[in-house]
Short mmCIF file of C-alpha atoms and ligand atoms in Angstrom, two decimals:
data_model
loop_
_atom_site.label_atom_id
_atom_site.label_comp_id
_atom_site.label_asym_id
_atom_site.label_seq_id
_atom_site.Cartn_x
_atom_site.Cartn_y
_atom_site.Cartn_z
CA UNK A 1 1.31 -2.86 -21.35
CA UNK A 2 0.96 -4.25 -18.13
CA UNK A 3 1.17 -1.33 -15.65
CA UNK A 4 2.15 -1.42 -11.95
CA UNK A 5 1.62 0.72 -8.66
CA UNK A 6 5.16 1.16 -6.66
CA UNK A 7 4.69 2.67 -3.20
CA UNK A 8 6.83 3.60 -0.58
CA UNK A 9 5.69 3.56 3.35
CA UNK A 10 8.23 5.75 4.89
CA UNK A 11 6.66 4.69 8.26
CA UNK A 12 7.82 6.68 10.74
CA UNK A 13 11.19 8.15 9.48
CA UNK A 14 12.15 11.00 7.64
CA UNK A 15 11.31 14.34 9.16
CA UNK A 16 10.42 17.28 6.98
CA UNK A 17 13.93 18.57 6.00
CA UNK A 18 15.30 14.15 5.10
CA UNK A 19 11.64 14.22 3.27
CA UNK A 20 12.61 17.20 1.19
CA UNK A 21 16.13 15.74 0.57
CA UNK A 22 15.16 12.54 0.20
CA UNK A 23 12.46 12.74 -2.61
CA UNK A 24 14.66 14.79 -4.35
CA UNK A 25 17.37 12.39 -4.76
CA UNK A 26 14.22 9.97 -5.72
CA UNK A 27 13.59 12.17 -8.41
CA UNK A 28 17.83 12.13 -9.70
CA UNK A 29 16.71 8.59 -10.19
CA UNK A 30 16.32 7.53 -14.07
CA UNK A 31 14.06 4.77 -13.25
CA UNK A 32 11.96 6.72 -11.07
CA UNK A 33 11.73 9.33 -14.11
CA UNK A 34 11.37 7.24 -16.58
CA UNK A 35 8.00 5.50 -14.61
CA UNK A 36 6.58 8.83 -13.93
CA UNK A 37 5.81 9.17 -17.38
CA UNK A 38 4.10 6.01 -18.41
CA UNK A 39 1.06 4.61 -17.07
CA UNK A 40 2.75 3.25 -14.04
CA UNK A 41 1.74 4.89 -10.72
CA UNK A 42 4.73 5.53 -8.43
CA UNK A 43 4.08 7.31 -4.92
CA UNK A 44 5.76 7.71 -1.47
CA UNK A 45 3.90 7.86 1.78
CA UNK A 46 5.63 10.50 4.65
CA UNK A 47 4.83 10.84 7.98
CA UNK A 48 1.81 13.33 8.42
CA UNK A 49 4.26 16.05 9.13
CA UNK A 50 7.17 15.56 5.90
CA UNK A 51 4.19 15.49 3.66
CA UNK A 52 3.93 18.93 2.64
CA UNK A 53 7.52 19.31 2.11
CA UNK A 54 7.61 15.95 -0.07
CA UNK A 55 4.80 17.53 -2.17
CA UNK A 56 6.44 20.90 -2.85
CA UNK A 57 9.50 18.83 -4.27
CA UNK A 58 7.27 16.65 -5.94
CA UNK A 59 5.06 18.70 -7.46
CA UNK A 60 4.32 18.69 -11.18
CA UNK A 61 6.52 15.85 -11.36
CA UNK A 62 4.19 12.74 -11.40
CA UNK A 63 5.75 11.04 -8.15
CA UNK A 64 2.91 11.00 -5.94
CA UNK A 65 2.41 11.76 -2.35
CA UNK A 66 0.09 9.73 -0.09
CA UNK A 67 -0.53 9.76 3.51
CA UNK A 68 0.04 6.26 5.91
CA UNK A 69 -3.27 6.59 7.51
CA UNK A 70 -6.39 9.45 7.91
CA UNK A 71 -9.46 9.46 9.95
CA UNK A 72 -12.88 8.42 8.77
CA UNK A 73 -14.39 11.72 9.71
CA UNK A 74 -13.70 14.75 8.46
CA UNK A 75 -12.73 17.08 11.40
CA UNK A 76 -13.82 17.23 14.89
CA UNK A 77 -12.90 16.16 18.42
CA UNK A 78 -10.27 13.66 17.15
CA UNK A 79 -6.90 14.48 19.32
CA UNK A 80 -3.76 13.70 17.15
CA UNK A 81 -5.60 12.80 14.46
CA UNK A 82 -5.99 13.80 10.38
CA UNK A 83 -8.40 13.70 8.43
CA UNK A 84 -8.64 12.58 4.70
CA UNK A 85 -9.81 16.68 3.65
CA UNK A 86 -6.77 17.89 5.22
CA UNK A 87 -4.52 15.38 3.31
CA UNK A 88 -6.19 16.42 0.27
CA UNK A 89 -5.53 20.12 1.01
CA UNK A 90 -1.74 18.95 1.15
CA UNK A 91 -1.92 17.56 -2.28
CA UNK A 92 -1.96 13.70 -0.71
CA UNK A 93 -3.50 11.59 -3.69
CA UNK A 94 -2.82 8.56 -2.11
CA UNK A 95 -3.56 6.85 1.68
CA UNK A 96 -2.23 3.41 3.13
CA UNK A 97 -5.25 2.43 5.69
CA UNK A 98 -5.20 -0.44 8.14
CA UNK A 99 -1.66 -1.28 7.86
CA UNK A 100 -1.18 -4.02 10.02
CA UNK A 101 1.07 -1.35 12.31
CA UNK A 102 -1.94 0.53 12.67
CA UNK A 103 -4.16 -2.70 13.53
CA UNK A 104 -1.74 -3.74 16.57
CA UNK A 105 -0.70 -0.43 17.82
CA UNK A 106 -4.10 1.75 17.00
CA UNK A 107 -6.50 -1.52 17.43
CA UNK A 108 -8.18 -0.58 14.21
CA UNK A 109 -11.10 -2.78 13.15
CA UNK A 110 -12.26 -3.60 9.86
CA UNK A 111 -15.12 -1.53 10.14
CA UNK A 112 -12.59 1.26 10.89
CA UNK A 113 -10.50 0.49 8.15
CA UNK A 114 -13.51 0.31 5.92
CA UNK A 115 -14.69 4.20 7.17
CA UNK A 116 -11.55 5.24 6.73
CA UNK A 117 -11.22 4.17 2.92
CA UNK A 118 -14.83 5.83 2.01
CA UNK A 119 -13.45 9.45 3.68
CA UNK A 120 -10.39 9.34 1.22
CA UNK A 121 -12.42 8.45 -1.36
CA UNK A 122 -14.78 11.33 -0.68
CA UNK A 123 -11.84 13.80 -0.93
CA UNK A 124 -10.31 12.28 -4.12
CA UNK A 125 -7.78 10.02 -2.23
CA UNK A 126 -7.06 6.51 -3.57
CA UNK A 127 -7.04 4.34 -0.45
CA UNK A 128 -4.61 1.10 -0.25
CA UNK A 129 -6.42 -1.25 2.03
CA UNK A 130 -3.52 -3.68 4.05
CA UNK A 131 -4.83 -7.18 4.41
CA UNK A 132 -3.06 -10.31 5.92
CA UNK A 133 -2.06 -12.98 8.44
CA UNK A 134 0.13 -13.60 10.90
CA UNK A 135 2.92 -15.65 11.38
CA UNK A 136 0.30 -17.96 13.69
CA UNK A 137 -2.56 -17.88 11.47
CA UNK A 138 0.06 -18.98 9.07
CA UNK A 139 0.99 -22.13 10.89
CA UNK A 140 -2.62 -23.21 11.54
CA UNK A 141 -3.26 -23.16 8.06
CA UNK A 142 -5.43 -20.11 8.41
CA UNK A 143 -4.25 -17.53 6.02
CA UNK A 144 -7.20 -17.87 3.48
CA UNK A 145 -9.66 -17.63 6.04
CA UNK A 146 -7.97 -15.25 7.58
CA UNK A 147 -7.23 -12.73 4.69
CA UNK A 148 -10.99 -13.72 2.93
CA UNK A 149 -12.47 -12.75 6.34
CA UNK A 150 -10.48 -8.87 6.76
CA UNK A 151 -11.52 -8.54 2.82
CA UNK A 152 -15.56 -9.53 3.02
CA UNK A 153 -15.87 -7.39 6.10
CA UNK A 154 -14.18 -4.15 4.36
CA UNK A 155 -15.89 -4.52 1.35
CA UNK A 156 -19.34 -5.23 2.71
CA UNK A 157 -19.00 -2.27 4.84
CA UNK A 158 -17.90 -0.08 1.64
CA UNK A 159 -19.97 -1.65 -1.00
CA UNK A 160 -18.90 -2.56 -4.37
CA UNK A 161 -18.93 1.30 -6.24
CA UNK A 162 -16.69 2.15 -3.59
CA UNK A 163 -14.31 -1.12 -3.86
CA UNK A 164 -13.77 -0.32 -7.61
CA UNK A 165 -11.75 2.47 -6.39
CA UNK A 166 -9.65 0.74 -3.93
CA UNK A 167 -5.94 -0.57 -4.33
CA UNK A 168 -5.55 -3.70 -1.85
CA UNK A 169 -2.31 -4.71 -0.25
CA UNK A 170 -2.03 -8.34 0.86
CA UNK A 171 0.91 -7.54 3.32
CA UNK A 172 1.81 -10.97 5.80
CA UNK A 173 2.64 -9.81 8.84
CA UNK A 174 5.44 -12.21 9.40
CA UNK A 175 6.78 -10.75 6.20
CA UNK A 176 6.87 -6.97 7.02
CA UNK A 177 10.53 -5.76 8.19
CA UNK A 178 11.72 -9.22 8.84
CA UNK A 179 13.51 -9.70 5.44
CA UNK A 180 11.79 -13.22 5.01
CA UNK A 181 9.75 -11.89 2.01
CA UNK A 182 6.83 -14.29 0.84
CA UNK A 183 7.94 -16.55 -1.28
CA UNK A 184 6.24 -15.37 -5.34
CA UNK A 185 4.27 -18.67 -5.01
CA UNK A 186 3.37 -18.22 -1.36
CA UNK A 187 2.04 -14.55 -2.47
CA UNK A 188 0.27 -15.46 -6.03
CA UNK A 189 -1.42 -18.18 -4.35
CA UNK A 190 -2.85 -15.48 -1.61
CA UNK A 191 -3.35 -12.53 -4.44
CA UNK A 192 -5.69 -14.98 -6.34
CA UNK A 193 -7.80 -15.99 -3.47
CA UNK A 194 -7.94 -12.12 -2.73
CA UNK A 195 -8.78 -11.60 -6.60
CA UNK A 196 -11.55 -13.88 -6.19
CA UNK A 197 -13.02 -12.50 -2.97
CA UNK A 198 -12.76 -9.54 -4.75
CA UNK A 199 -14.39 -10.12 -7.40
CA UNK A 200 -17.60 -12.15 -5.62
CA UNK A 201 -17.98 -8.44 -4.43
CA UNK A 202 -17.72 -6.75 -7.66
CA UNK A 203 -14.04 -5.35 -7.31
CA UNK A 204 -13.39 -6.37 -10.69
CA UNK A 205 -10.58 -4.38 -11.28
CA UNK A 206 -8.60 -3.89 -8.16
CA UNK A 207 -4.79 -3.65 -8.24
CA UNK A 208 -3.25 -6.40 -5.25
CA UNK A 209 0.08 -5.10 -4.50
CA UNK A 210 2.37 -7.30 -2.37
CA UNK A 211 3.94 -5.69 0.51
CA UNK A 212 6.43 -7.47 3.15
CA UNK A 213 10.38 -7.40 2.56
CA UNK A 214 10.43 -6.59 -1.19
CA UNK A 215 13.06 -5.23 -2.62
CA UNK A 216 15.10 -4.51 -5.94
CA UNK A 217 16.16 -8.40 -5.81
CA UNK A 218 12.99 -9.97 -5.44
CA UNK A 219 10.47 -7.58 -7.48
CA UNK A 220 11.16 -8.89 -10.37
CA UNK A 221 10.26 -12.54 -9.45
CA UNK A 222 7.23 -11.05 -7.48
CA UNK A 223 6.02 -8.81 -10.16
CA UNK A 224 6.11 -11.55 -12.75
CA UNK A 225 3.24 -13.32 -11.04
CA UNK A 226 -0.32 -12.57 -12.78
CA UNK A 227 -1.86 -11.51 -10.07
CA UNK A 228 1.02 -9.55 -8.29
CA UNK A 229 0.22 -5.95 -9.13
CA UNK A 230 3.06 -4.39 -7.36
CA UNK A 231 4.15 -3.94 -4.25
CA UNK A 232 3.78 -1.22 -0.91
CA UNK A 233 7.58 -1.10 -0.02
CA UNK A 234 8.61 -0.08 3.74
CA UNK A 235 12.51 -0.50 4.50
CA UNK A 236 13.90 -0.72 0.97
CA UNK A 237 11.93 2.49 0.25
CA UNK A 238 13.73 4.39 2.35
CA UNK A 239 17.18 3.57 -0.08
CA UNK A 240 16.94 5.92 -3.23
CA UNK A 241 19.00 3.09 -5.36
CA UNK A 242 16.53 0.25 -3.58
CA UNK A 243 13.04 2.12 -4.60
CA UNK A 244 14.34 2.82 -8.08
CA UNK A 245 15.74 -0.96 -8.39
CA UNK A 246 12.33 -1.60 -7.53
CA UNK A 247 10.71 1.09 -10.01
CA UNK A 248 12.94 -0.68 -13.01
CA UNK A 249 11.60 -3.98 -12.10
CA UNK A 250 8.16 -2.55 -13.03
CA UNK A 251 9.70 -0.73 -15.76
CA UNK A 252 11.10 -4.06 -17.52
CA UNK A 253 8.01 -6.34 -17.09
CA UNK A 254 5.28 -3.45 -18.10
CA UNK A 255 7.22 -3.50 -21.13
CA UNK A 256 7.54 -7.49 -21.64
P1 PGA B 301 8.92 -3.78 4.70
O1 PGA B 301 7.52 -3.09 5.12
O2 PGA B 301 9.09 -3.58 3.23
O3 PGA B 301 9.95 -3.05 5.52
O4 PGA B 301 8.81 -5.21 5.06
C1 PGA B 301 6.39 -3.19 4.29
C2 PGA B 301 5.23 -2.49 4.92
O5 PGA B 301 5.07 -2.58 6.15
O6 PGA B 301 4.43 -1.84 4.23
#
């Protein structure tokens, strides 16, 4: 069976009552139900502050609860920020780092990005390192240089043990919240240049997800590509009937 990794970046909506509500109507879903249990991995990322409420409805139920972002150290002088043991006290199995949000607004670095992914891993969290280019790098033809370039200086800086652990989300920027998804060829093309890179630094077995306008229409063209692993979902995750369409889509190929 070919299994697949569904999550859901809530960015920054759904306060903690909506959270509470929300994943509980995730949960009426069958699709969502049905995922949670077989091999797939389905999770949704709240703000910092609807995480704990998320988690006590999710609990016990297999529909996992990840974080958008943590710090790379563990406590400390950090003002408005959280770190990855914190998370992990709140049940967070999961954390989205260096989303290309978090690279514009929050300047983060690879090095940054790379810090941040060895904390989670300390505490137990699965990190999902974003990767990709914009809509200029794009148009000069630079995407592979580009992406190959964010994904040598991460895993240097982690080191391959580490990189084993990682899930890696080739999100184009020009993609994200526009509704112009990547095309399934435009994304396979970029998920086996990633697999490669990967690879040369002994991620073996890393799961690409695509991330960048999917939804329940176009998963299941995206998810039939080999190296399309699933997908990091922000607008249609926030649509109970969307996510599940989604969650089905993994459903129905895992089982092909
Ligand atoms: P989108 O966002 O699905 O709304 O394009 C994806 C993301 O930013 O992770």
């Amino acid at each position: 069976m070919r299994t697949y990794i569904i999550a859901g970046n809530w960015k920054m909506n759904l306060g903690p009552t909506s959270a509470r509500e929300f994943a509980a109507s995730l949960l009426e879903q069958d699709a969502v139900r049905a995922a949670l249990s077989t091999e797939h991995s389905v999770l949704v990322c709240p703000p910092f502050v609807s995480i704990q409420s998320a988690a006590e409805v999710c609990s016990g139920s297999g529909l996992h609860v990840g974080a958008q972002d943590c710090h790379a150290e563990p406590k400390g002088a950090y003002t408005g920020d959280v770190s990855a043991t914190m998370l992990s006290e709140l049940g967070c199995t999961w954390v989205i780092v260096g989303h290309s949000e978090r690279r514009r607004d929050h300047h983060e670095t690879n090095d940054v990005i790379g810090k941040k992914a060895l904390a989670a891993l300390k505490c137990g969290i699965r990190p999902i390192i974003c990767v990709g280019e914009s809509l200029e790098d794009r148009q000069r033809d630079a995407t592979q240089q580009v992406v190959t370039e964010q994904l040598e200086q991460i895993a240097r800086s982690i080191g391959a043990d580490a990189l084993q652990k990682c899930v890696i989300a080739y999100e184009p920027i020009w993609a994200i919240g526009t509704g112009l998804a990547a095309s399934p060829e435009q994304a396979q093309e970029v998920h086996s240049w990633i697999r490669q890179t990967l690879s040369a630094h002994g991620g073996t077995s890393v799961p690409i997800l695509y991330g960048g306008s999917v939804t329940d229409a176009n998963a299941p063209d995206l998810f039939q590509q080999p190296d399309i692993d699933g997908a990091l979902i922000g607008g249609a995750s926030l649509n109970a009937t969307s996510f599940a369409g989604i969650v089905q889509a993994a459903l129905t190929l895992g089982a092909a």
